[in-house]
Amino acid sequence: MNLRKLFIILLAVTCVSFTASATVRLPQLFQSGMVMQRGKPIPVWGWADKGEQVTVTFQKKTYTTTTDDQGHWRIDLPKMKAGGPFQMSINQLTIDNILIGDVWLLSGQSNIDVTIERVYPQYVNEIDQFDNNQIRLFRVQNETATHGVKDDIRPTNINWKPLTKQNAWLFSAVGSFLGKRMFEKNKVPQGIIVNSWGGTPIEAWISMDSLMTDYPMLVKKIAFFQNDNYVKAQMQANGEANRRWNELLNKIDLALSYQLPTYRDADWQTINQDDWSWRGTGTVWLRQHINIDKVHAGKPARLLLGTLYDQDVTYLNGKQIGQTGYQYPPRRYDIPEGLLQEGDNVIAIRFINKNGAVHFIPQKPYMICFGDDRFSQNPMPKDVIPLGKDWKMHIGAEMPPCPGGDVSLQNQPTTLYNAVLYPLAPYAISGIVWYQGESNTGNPAPYADYLKKLMGCWRDRWQDQQIPFCIVQLANYDGRQQTGFPRPIVYPTEPTNSGWAQLREAQRTAAKADPYAELAVINDLGETVDIHPLRKKEVAERIGLCFDRLVFHQKVNLSPEVISADFIDGKLILTLDQPVESGTLQEFEIAGSDGKFHNAEATAEGHKISLTSDLSPLKVRYAWKDDPKANVRSLSGLPMSSFEFNINK
């Protein structure tokens, strides 16, 4: 064989090898176990070499296309009925165990993030029974982008996992319960995609194009963070500040034996955990002696320490039984068998706080629980030993607040739309849940417009102006509890302005103005002292009711709404869209010509609410507080939203 022929053969082999190795890349959403949307065209897309032929085979049918100049390709499968499992092949790739059903996208901030682990004590028996391969869970990994949109999301550990207790443990509680509810209601597979980030404002989830015209300052703000050197320097400075603060703290707070049961704490100051004036920034050591009788000695137990601000390391009889790095998670620390002894036992807590004042959160459980039901809080365990409110206190280290330079890119405009929303489209979905707003209560005025823009730009991204949105309204909560400076809980009885109420009104009006949106009202499911209320199954049920109407066009009553207001014979009569529970009502206010609101007596009967006041009313509002004691309910028990509007005479 001469050299020319050998060269031609080698070249041919090389070309064949190159062609065979040219691969198709799929978005992270396309993995074995995925759920695809029934009843709609199903986009399948990805990337390959320019001009590459792509062949998709699904349910014995084959679809072919060629990549464009940028290597993009897309094939839209026809509408399909629910079913599965199926297999799909795309060139050299195979995706197994595919279900066809309903897919829901859940987004927002930390109340979407709240996990099954967090709410487990509310629903122990039900969560223990989680086991449904027809419900699949997918968690989008957090990521930001300041320089424009990304084409895909990061790999994730929760990628179309079936609903089991183990798989759901660190997954969204709202998402898990929504999938379960919708499966039980519709008997078709359910796909739950959770895409949320705690503490983020709505602006981070809106596209640049949507903000550019009306909010130029937000556009300038994100331009500031497009300087990579600045971002890197700030993040390094923040990390160094935290490292240095902890280093100094540990040099001062030696605390070599404060956790030991033999340590003598008689000369320590005694404080009451409900007296919130006793300590500021740094570390504080607390000790409490608990007497354990013979019956409970040696038994496994669970220590409930409510919720603490901010960090803690907790010991029992000198052994560390738990620690938590920030303020929100409930402290539920398991006590192993044999650790509790008959007679005197010592709980020791090392509080660490970088800002504000260390404190206990009231209205939370503080106790030791025994027995097989010790993991439940609904109902509470039968065998408990409550903790006392008095603690021995010793200051470990006096420290200034920790300086912070964290840029928090996830809180900047457009960064989450770019990184984790844009890449999800055009994955076919049935509807979207938006559960967010807590981070915007400080400036609620533009929120209704922000929400309109968010729904608009997300629908634009999916090229579907009728995608249903369920807006979950903010729950009741005393917003003053967000700060690191504890305040006594005193419920305001007189009318007061409220950023939380204003934001709820923005959510209500935005949902009402959109024909493809509904409002899930949850102003009875919150907790005064906890921004993350635990009754997430009930939240999911109300979201499901919204989708029953929006997606499946069922005739269901949602929360009551006022449809007219008339001033008749000295009374203001509000007519509702449905009958409500009769009786005396709370939280109604009327304003006259001076614009000042005053409490008004109100009663309900059938479809009517009657308000009496000495004023000639020009405005009326309801439940206009951070933590309203709202009690207008439909006959099925759904609460009415707060509202404020003018009265036409």
XYZ file of C-alpha atoms in Angstrom:
649
model
C 0.000 0.000 0.000
C 1.492 3.316 -1.048
C 1.624 6.354 1.247
C -1.115 8.219 -0.666
C -3.659 5.398 -0.147
C -2.664 5.041 3.522
C -3.204 8.769 4.072
C -6.668 8.620 2.462
C -7.680 5.648 4.646
C -6.425 7.320 7.838
C -8.244 10.526 6.920
C -11.500 8.640 6.345
C -11.200 6.803 9.662
C -10.477 10.077 11.453
C -13.534 11.751 9.893
C -15.761 8.811 10.800
C -14.436 8.850 14.363
C -14.971 12.581 14.626
C -18.522 12.304 13.316
C -19.318 9.477 15.695
C -17.942 11.425 18.670
C -19.888 14.610 17.903
C -22.404 14.579 20.754
C -25.704 16.186 21.580
C -25.952 18.086 24.858
C -29.285 18.413 26.663
C -30.498 20.894 29.295
C -30.267 19.710 32.905
C -34.071 19.347 33.006
C -33.891 16.460 30.516
C -32.899 13.474 32.638
C -34.198 10.013 33.366
C -37.251 10.177 35.595
C -38.452 13.466 34.108
C -42.102 14.459 33.850
C -43.286 16.102 30.638
C -46.465 18.142 30.323
C -49.603 16.472 28.983
C -51.992 18.216 26.613
C -49.448 20.696 25.202
C -46.726 20.564 22.541
C -43.518 19.411 24.273
C -40.353 21.299 23.301
C -37.187 19.193 23.339
C -34.024 21.183 22.752
C -30.294 21.274 23.239
C -26.939 21.863 21.595
C -24.551 20.112 19.244
C -22.055 21.020 16.542
C -23.132 23.450 13.848
C -25.052 21.634 11.127
C -25.362 18.442 13.164
C -28.396 16.254 12.469
C -30.441 15.525 15.593
C -32.928 12.665 15.757
C -35.446 12.264 18.574
C -37.303 8.967 18.932
C -40.254 8.805 21.318
C -43.216 6.463 21.503
C -42.250 4.725 18.226
C -42.105 7.993 16.288
C -39.011 9.738 14.971
C -38.428 13.479 14.610
C -35.403 15.027 12.912
C -33.850 18.490 12.727
C -30.473 20.142 12.139
C -28.635 22.518 14.447
C -28.378 26.170 13.468
C -25.244 28.279 13.092
C -24.886 28.530 16.890
C -25.345 24.803 17.402
C -28.886 25.130 18.795
C -31.650 22.704 17.933
C -35.283 22.231 18.976
C -38.014 19.713 18.182
C -41.594 20.140 19.397
C -43.278 16.837 20.135
C -47.064 16.769 19.631
C -49.589 16.942 22.471
C -49.798 13.719 24.435
C -52.015 12.085 27.010
C -50.860 11.267 30.539
C -48.993 8.008 30.906
C -45.653 6.277 31.089
C -43.041 5.252 31.804
C -41.521 5.861 28.380
C -38.049 6.018 26.863
C -36.632 8.758 24.623
C -33.497 8.636 22.514
C -31.710 11.708 21.146
C -28.839 10.635 18.886
C -26.457 8.813 21.232
C -28.381 9.683 24.418
C -31.166 7.717 26.105
C -33.585 9.037 28.746
C -35.532 6.403 30.667
C -38.541 6.311 32.968
C -40.284 9.369 31.490
C -43.806 10.193 32.659
C -46.400 12.372 30.947
C -48.560 14.397 33.342
C -48.705 17.879 34.861
C -45.635 20.009 35.575
C -45.637 22.897 38.056
C -42.951 25.536 38.530
C -42.670 26.960 42.068
C -40.604 30.060 42.630
C -40.004 32.819 45.162
C -38.043 33.119 48.378
C -37.617 31.220 51.637
C -41.199 30.112 52.236
C -40.865 28.029 49.087
C -37.466 26.864 50.352
C -38.848 25.609 53.708
C -38.219 21.879 53.634
C -40.151 18.790 54.644
C -37.592 18.340 57.431
C -38.651 21.720 58.867
C -42.386 20.981 58.859
C -42.125 17.280 59.733
C -43.437 17.689 63.326
C -46.682 19.103 61.901
C -47.386 16.100 59.659
C -45.408 13.158 61.080
C -47.762 10.354 60.045
C -48.380 11.683 56.549
C -44.722 12.350 55.750
C -43.740 8.934 57.091
C -46.005 7.489 54.382
C -44.533 9.476 51.459
C -43.925 6.908 48.693
C -45.239 7.754 45.231
C -43.235 7.119 42.080
C -45.815 9.087 40.069
C -44.713 12.347 41.747
C -41.243 13.550 40.743
C -39.196 16.328 42.376
C -36.638 18.609 40.713
C -34.636 21.327 42.520
C -32.951 24.117 40.551
C -29.519 24.920 41.985
C -28.960 28.519 43.096
C -26.840 30.626 40.767
C -26.584 34.273 39.697
C -25.634 36.008 36.447
C -24.861 39.716 36.085
C -23.600 39.747 32.482
C -26.683 38.450 30.687
C -28.668 35.241 30.461
C -27.362 31.678 30.792
C -28.371 28.835 28.498
C -28.609 26.186 31.229
C -28.816 25.665 34.964
C -26.258 23.930 37.177
C -26.417 20.173 37.898
C -28.549 19.319 40.911
C -28.743 16.479 43.432
C -32.547 16.427 43.364
C -33.202 15.645 39.721
C -36.632 14.106 39.137
C -36.545 12.001 42.282
C -39.783 10.207 43.209
C -41.660 11.487 46.238
C -40.402 9.571 49.246
C -39.680 10.756 52.765
C -35.949 10.562 52.095
C -36.044 12.378 48.746
C -38.391 15.075 50.041
C -36.592 15.612 53.358
C -34.571 18.574 52.055
C -37.044 19.512 49.312
C -39.716 22.210 49.390
C -42.619 21.331 51.693
C -45.060 23.368 49.590
C -43.834 21.608 46.458
C -44.069 18.145 47.999
C -47.580 18.670 49.327
C -48.735 20.322 46.089
C -47.549 17.344 44.049
C -49.293 14.950 46.414
C -52.506 16.985 46.396
C -52.655 17.328 42.607
C -51.939 13.619 42.095
C -54.705 12.622 44.491
C -57.056 15.063 42.755
C -56.266 14.293 39.100
C -54.690 10.802 39.149
C -51.950 11.680 36.648
C -48.167 11.976 37.152
C -46.929 15.210 38.706
C -43.640 17.020 38.130
C -42.610 19.641 40.693
C -39.808 22.058 39.729
C -38.689 24.263 42.632
C -36.672 27.360 41.743
C -36.366 29.653 44.772
C -33.831 31.530 46.879
C -34.395 32.721 50.428
C -34.360 36.445 51.109
C -34.447 37.511 47.464
C -36.493 40.512 46.255
C -38.790 40.324 43.273
C -36.510 42.580 41.197
C -33.929 39.793 40.995
C -36.438 37.616 39.140
C -37.434 40.158 36.445
C -35.770 40.548 33.051
C -33.596 43.529 32.179
C -35.893 44.498 29.292
C -38.877 44.673 31.648
C -37.102 46.979 34.109
C -35.250 49.186 31.652
C -37.943 51.733 30.797
C -39.642 52.338 34.136
C -36.809 51.588 36.570
C -33.566 52.977 35.103
C -31.962 53.191 38.549
C -32.285 49.422 38.938
C -30.580 48.963 35.591
C -27.752 51.242 36.716
C -27.528 49.278 39.947
C -26.918 45.975 38.215
C -24.395 47.644 35.903
C -22.403 48.470 39.034
C -22.184 44.762 39.889
C -21.051 43.819 36.403
C -17.541 44.790 37.460
C -16.023 41.418 38.302
C -13.050 42.925 40.123
C -15.344 44.873 42.443
C -17.508 41.830 43.181
C -14.474 39.635 43.847
C -12.893 42.233 46.142
C -16.106 42.709 48.124
C -16.650 38.982 48.556
C -13.060 38.484 49.687
C -13.404 41.370 52.141
C -16.610 39.917 53.523
C -15.029 36.505 53.977
C -12.010 38.014 55.683
C -14.246 40.102 57.999
C -16.125 36.984 59.085
C -12.922 35.009 59.577
C -11.319 37.802 61.602
C -14.438 38.368 63.732
C -14.641 34.686 64.645
C -10.914 34.560 65.351
C -11.137 37.483 67.798
C -14.294 36.049 69.352
C -12.677 32.710 70.088
C -9.581 34.363 71.587
C -11.744 36.261 74.070
C -14.389 33.611 74.754
C -12.255 30.715 75.950
C -15.199 28.928 77.610
C -13.170 25.872 78.463
C -15.632 24.300 80.873
C -18.917 26.262 80.840
C -20.703 23.318 79.188
C -19.640 20.782 81.827
C -22.222 19.677 84.406
C -19.606 20.034 87.174
C -18.988 23.720 86.430
C -20.162 25.965 89.286
C -22.507 28.663 87.958
C -23.858 29.960 91.286
C -22.344 33.409 90.797
C -23.698 33.822 87.258
C -26.475 36.368 86.709
C -30.016 34.960 86.509
C -32.033 36.213 83.527
C -35.545 35.540 82.227
C -35.709 34.417 78.606
C -38.695 36.689 77.946
C -36.790 39.773 79.155
C -35.195 40.891 75.929
C -32.943 43.610 77.280
C -30.132 41.528 78.683
C -27.530 41.161 75.955
C -26.039 42.517 72.720
C -23.463 41.407 70.170
C -20.851 38.705 70.807
C -21.254 35.484 72.789
C -23.377 34.655 75.789
C -23.355 31.405 77.752
C -26.603 30.200 79.336
C -27.104 27.270 81.681
C -30.238 25.684 83.087
C -30.457 22.793 85.582
C -33.173 20.202 84.906
C -34.199 17.513 87.363
C -34.889 14.141 85.715
C -36.744 11.455 87.645
C -36.013 7.750 87.594
C -38.740 7.037 85.021
C -37.149 9.310 82.390
C -33.479 8.805 83.207
C -31.533 7.217 80.375
C -34.430 7.437 77.918
C -33.924 8.899 74.416
C -35.592 12.287 74.154
C -35.817 15.432 72.069
C -34.928 18.915 73.304
C -37.079 21.701 71.845
C -35.398 25.099 72.180
C -37.917 27.141 70.217
C -36.159 29.498 67.830
C -33.089 31.455 68.855
C -31.413 34.607 67.567
C -28.908 33.988 66.069
C -26.398 31.089 66.241
C -26.157 28.489 68.965
C -24.170 25.467 70.076
C -26.134 23.442 72.628
C -24.826 20.917 75.160
C -26.439 18.495 77.567
C -24.341 17.258 80.471
C -21.208 18.387 78.663
C -21.990 16.618 75.370
C -22.837 18.673 72.268
C -26.284 17.628 71.023
C -26.854 20.244 68.338
C -25.911 23.493 66.686
C -27.582 25.889 64.247
C -25.853 28.586 62.222
C -28.612 31.165 61.801
C -31.817 32.419 63.338
C -34.700 30.793 61.480
C -34.577 26.991 61.931
C -36.404 25.557 64.944
C -34.010 24.045 67.452
C -34.929 20.367 67.738
C -32.021 18.469 69.206
C -32.136 14.720 69.782
C -30.873 13.423 73.123
C -29.324 9.960 72.767
C -30.213 7.098 75.019
C -28.226 7.088 78.249
C -27.296 10.789 78.322
C -30.018 11.965 80.711
C -29.264 10.905 84.259
C -31.455 10.693 87.306
C -31.305 13.923 89.287
C -29.528 17.084 88.126
C -28.840 17.624 84.405
C -27.445 20.751 82.775
C -28.404 22.341 79.463
C -25.730 24.794 78.287
C -26.125 27.101 75.289
C -23.393 29.111 73.643
C -25.103 31.981 71.838
C -23.112 33.603 69.027
C -24.454 36.795 67.504
C -22.766 39.079 64.947
C -25.448 41.740 64.836
C -28.329 42.782 67.067
C -29.090 41.224 70.431
C -29.207 37.551 71.340
C -32.658 36.436 72.431
C -35.193 33.628 72.612
C -38.259 33.820 70.373
C -41.450 33.612 72.461
C -44.545 31.557 71.645
C -42.321 28.623 70.699
C -41.972 25.279 72.537
C -39.193 24.997 75.131
C -39.249 21.498 76.608
C -37.817 17.973 76.677
C -40.053 15.426 74.935
C -40.114 11.682 75.590
C -41.845 8.689 74.029
C -42.493 7.477 70.519
C -44.447 10.668 69.709
C -41.579 13.017 70.669
C -41.038 14.014 67.012
C -44.576 15.365 66.672
C -45.773 18.863 67.444
C -49.250 18.420 66.005
C -50.378 17.278 68.478
C -47.642 17.922 71.002
C -46.111 14.851 72.676
C -47.931 13.560 75.741
C -44.835 13.076 77.905
C -42.885 16.327 78.260
C -40.831 18.200 80.841
C -41.107 21.967 80.241
C -38.009 24.113 80.608
C -38.025 27.017 83.016
C -37.805 30.593 81.759
C -34.894 31.449 84.077
C -31.326 30.840 82.948
C -27.911 31.441 84.439
C -26.028 33.850 82.150
C -22.367 34.661 81.629
C -20.957 36.964 78.948
C -18.415 35.098 76.871
C -17.167 37.937 74.686
C -18.154 41.558 74.127
C -17.808 42.223 70.391
C -18.684 44.999 67.945
C -21.042 44.046 65.103
C -19.284 42.102 62.375
C -18.566 44.417 59.422
C -20.062 43.106 56.213
C -19.175 43.654 52.582
C -21.181 40.836 51.008
C -22.455 41.884 47.589
C -25.366 39.373 47.742
C -25.654 39.101 43.979
C -28.866 37.105 44.375
C -30.531 40.281 45.678
C -29.545 42.451 42.716
C -31.928 43.187 39.813
C -32.241 40.568 37.040
C -29.541 38.221 38.387
C -31.878 35.295 39.060
C -33.957 35.786 35.935
C -30.700 35.565 33.966
C -29.249 32.535 35.728
C -32.074 30.257 36.854
C -35.311 31.379 35.186
C -34.317 32.047 31.583
C -32.728 28.589 31.065
C -35.876 26.716 32.153
C -37.936 27.827 29.151
C -39.442 26.555 26.973
C -39.882 23.411 29.136
C -43.636 22.753 28.962
C -45.442 23.491 32.229
C -49.013 23.620 33.464
C -48.752 26.583 35.843
C -46.506 28.724 38.042
C -46.593 29.381 41.788
C -45.104 32.701 42.931
C -44.599 32.769 46.726
C -42.508 35.830 47.580
C -42.767 39.329 49.004
C -41.290 39.374 52.496
C -38.106 41.024 51.191
C -40.092 43.819 49.529
C -42.208 44.912 52.511
C -39.828 47.789 53.231
C -40.816 49.426 49.919
C -44.177 47.999 48.836
C -45.214 50.875 46.533
C -43.856 49.471 43.237
C -44.629 45.838 43.999
C -47.864 45.573 42.003
C -46.056 46.847 38.926
C -43.086 44.562 39.596
C -45.447 41.597 39.816
C -47.147 42.556 36.567
C -43.757 42.795 34.872
C -42.623 39.471 36.317
C -45.678 37.622 35.022
C -45.295 39.376 31.683
C -41.611 38.627 31.107
C -41.947 35.006 32.241
C -44.840 34.478 29.843
C -42.806 36.151 27.109
C -39.979 33.735 27.805
C -42.341 30.757 27.393
C -44.078 32.470 24.453
C -47.401 31.807 26.134
C -49.385 34.780 27.420
C -51.886 32.518 29.176
C -49.592 30.616 31.547
C -51.520 30.484 34.838
C -49.980 32.091 37.935
C -50.984 31.393 41.505
C -49.819 34.300 43.690
C -49.440 33.214 47.321
C -50.220 36.222 49.474
C -48.054 37.037 52.488
C -49.120 35.294 55.672
C -49.798 37.112 58.927
C -46.572 37.921 60.800
C -45.287 40.635 63.094
C -42.769 42.198 60.726
C -40.956 43.887 63.588
C -39.513 40.477 64.498
C -37.206 40.510 61.460
C -34.597 42.709 63.111
C -31.863 41.489 65.387
C -33.128 43.835 68.077
C -35.891 42.052 69.979
C -39.150 43.821 70.712
C -41.982 42.874 73.040
C -45.022 41.562 71.189
C -47.754 44.133 71.719
C -50.620 43.846 69.277
C -51.720 47.255 67.957
C -55.427 47.843 68.510
C -55.636 51.170 66.699
C -55.304 51.620 62.933
C -51.706 51.667 61.825
C -49.849 51.750 58.569
C -48.304 48.468 57.526
C -45.791 47.630 54.832
C -46.952 44.031 54.994
C -50.583 45.038 54.402
C -49.572 47.317 51.528
C -47.679 44.490 49.879
C -50.609 42.104 50.339
C -52.782 44.714 48.623
C -50.304 44.885 45.737
C -50.491 41.103 45.411
C -54.296 41.198 45.511
C -54.690 43.951 42.909
C -52.080 42.453 40.558
C -53.757 39.043 40.674
C -57.222 40.544 40.212
C -56.088 42.543 37.167
C -54.693 39.459 35.432
C -57.248 37.057 33.869
C -54.809 34.150 34.190
C -53.810 34.693 37.824
C -55.416 33.832 41.149
C -54.580 34.744 44.735
C -54.040 32.135 47.465
C -54.917 33.924 50.720
C -53.094 32.580 53.800
C -53.519 35.361 56.381
C -54.701 32.722 58.873
C -51.777 30.315 58.436
C -48.942 32.522 59.666
C -47.213 32.848 63.013
C -46.722 36.107 64.873
C -43.069 35.390 65.667
C -42.005 33.248 62.706
C -41.607 34.500 59.149
C -41.611 30.843 58.060
C -44.928 29.393 59.262
C -45.053 25.613 59.262
C -48.533 24.831 57.901
C -47.329 24.266 54.357
C -49.778 21.484 53.522
C -52.642 23.948 53.955
C -50.790 26.453 51.739
C -50.442 23.777 49.049
C -54.159 22.984 49.291
C -55.064 26.618 48.600
C -52.639 26.760 45.692
C -54.306 23.633 44.367
C -57.731 25.277 44.579
C -56.431 28.180 42.500
C -55.199 25.786 39.821
C -58.480 23.853 39.949
C -60.089 27.043 38.685
C -57.294 28.418 36.464
C -56.066 25.243 34.759
C -58.934 22.784 35.011
C -61.766 25.360 34.846
C -63.629 23.892 37.784
C -66.288 25.901 39.594
C -64.641 26.329 42.973
C -65.046 29.122 45.477
C -61.791 30.745 46.493
C -61.461 33.391 49.198
C -64.422 35.775 49.536
C -64.217 39.063 47.632
C -66.092 42.348 47.925
C -68.020 43.098 44.732
C -69.777 46.301 45.790
C -69.937 48.851 48.615
C -73.039 50.958 49.310
C -73.720 53.563 51.997
C -77.334 53.028 53.055
C -79.155 54.597 56.027
C -75.963 55.424 57.875
C -74.381 52.011 57.299
C -71.742 50.836 54.898
C -72.886 47.595 53.272
C -70.288 45.413 51.590
C -71.664 42.775 49.239
C -69.505 39.684 48.722
C -69.285 37.141 45.938
C -70.317 34.342 48.320
C -71.817 33.900 51.776
C -69.479 34.019 54.761
C -69.640 32.839 58.347
C -72.070 35.010 60.285
C -71.125 36.982 63.380
C -69.076 39.873 64.698
C -66.032 40.752 62.623
C -62.663 42.301 63.446
C -60.128 44.500 61.699
C -62.412 46.782 59.682
C -61.486 50.462 59.436
C -63.188 53.467 57.857
C -61.737 56.840 56.835
C -63.685 60.063 56.371
C -62.806 63.267 54.564
C -59.612 63.782 56.616
C -58.204 60.470 55.358
C -57.577 59.148 58.880
C -58.711 55.600 59.550
C -60.757 54.616 62.592
C -61.931 51.229 63.817
C -65.445 50.296 62.713
C -67.867 47.748 64.121
C -68.775 45.096 61.594
C -71.059 42.081 61.373
C -71.582 39.458 58.691
C -74.782 37.821 57.521
C -74.990 35.815 54.315
C -73.390 37.728 51.445
C -73.376 41.019 53.371
C -71.038 42.757 55.808
C -72.470 45.773 57.637
C -70.183 48.454 59.083
C -71.252 51.161 61.509
C -69.292 54.319 62.251
C -69.869 57.961 63.170
C -68.004 58.957 60.032
C -69.295 59.502 56.532
C -66.956 56.934 54.981
C -64.850 57.638 51.910
C -62.486 54.696 52.314
C -62.679 51.269 53.870
C -60.004 48.748 54.610
C -59.741 45.347 56.228
C -56.988 43.422 58.036
C -54.574 46.318 57.542
C -51.837 45.158 59.914
C -48.672 43.071 59.714
C -50.272 40.363 61.827
C -54.027 40.916 61.513
C -56.556 39.021 63.595
C -58.679 38.599 60.483
C -61.847 36.540 60.881
C -63.918 36.890 57.694
C -64.233 33.371 56.330
C -66.168 31.648 53.607
C -68.505 28.808 54.548
C -65.711 26.421 53.536
C -63.291 28.173 55.894
C -61.189 30.213 53.449
C -60.151 33.658 54.748
C -60.868 36.916 52.955
C -57.904 38.943 51.752
C -57.025 42.262 53.317
C -57.989 45.205 51.102
C -58.258 48.974 50.878
C -60.458 50.874 48.450
C -62.448 54.048 47.971
C -66.200 54.113 48.451
C -68.183 55.460 45.534
C -71.288 57.385 46.579
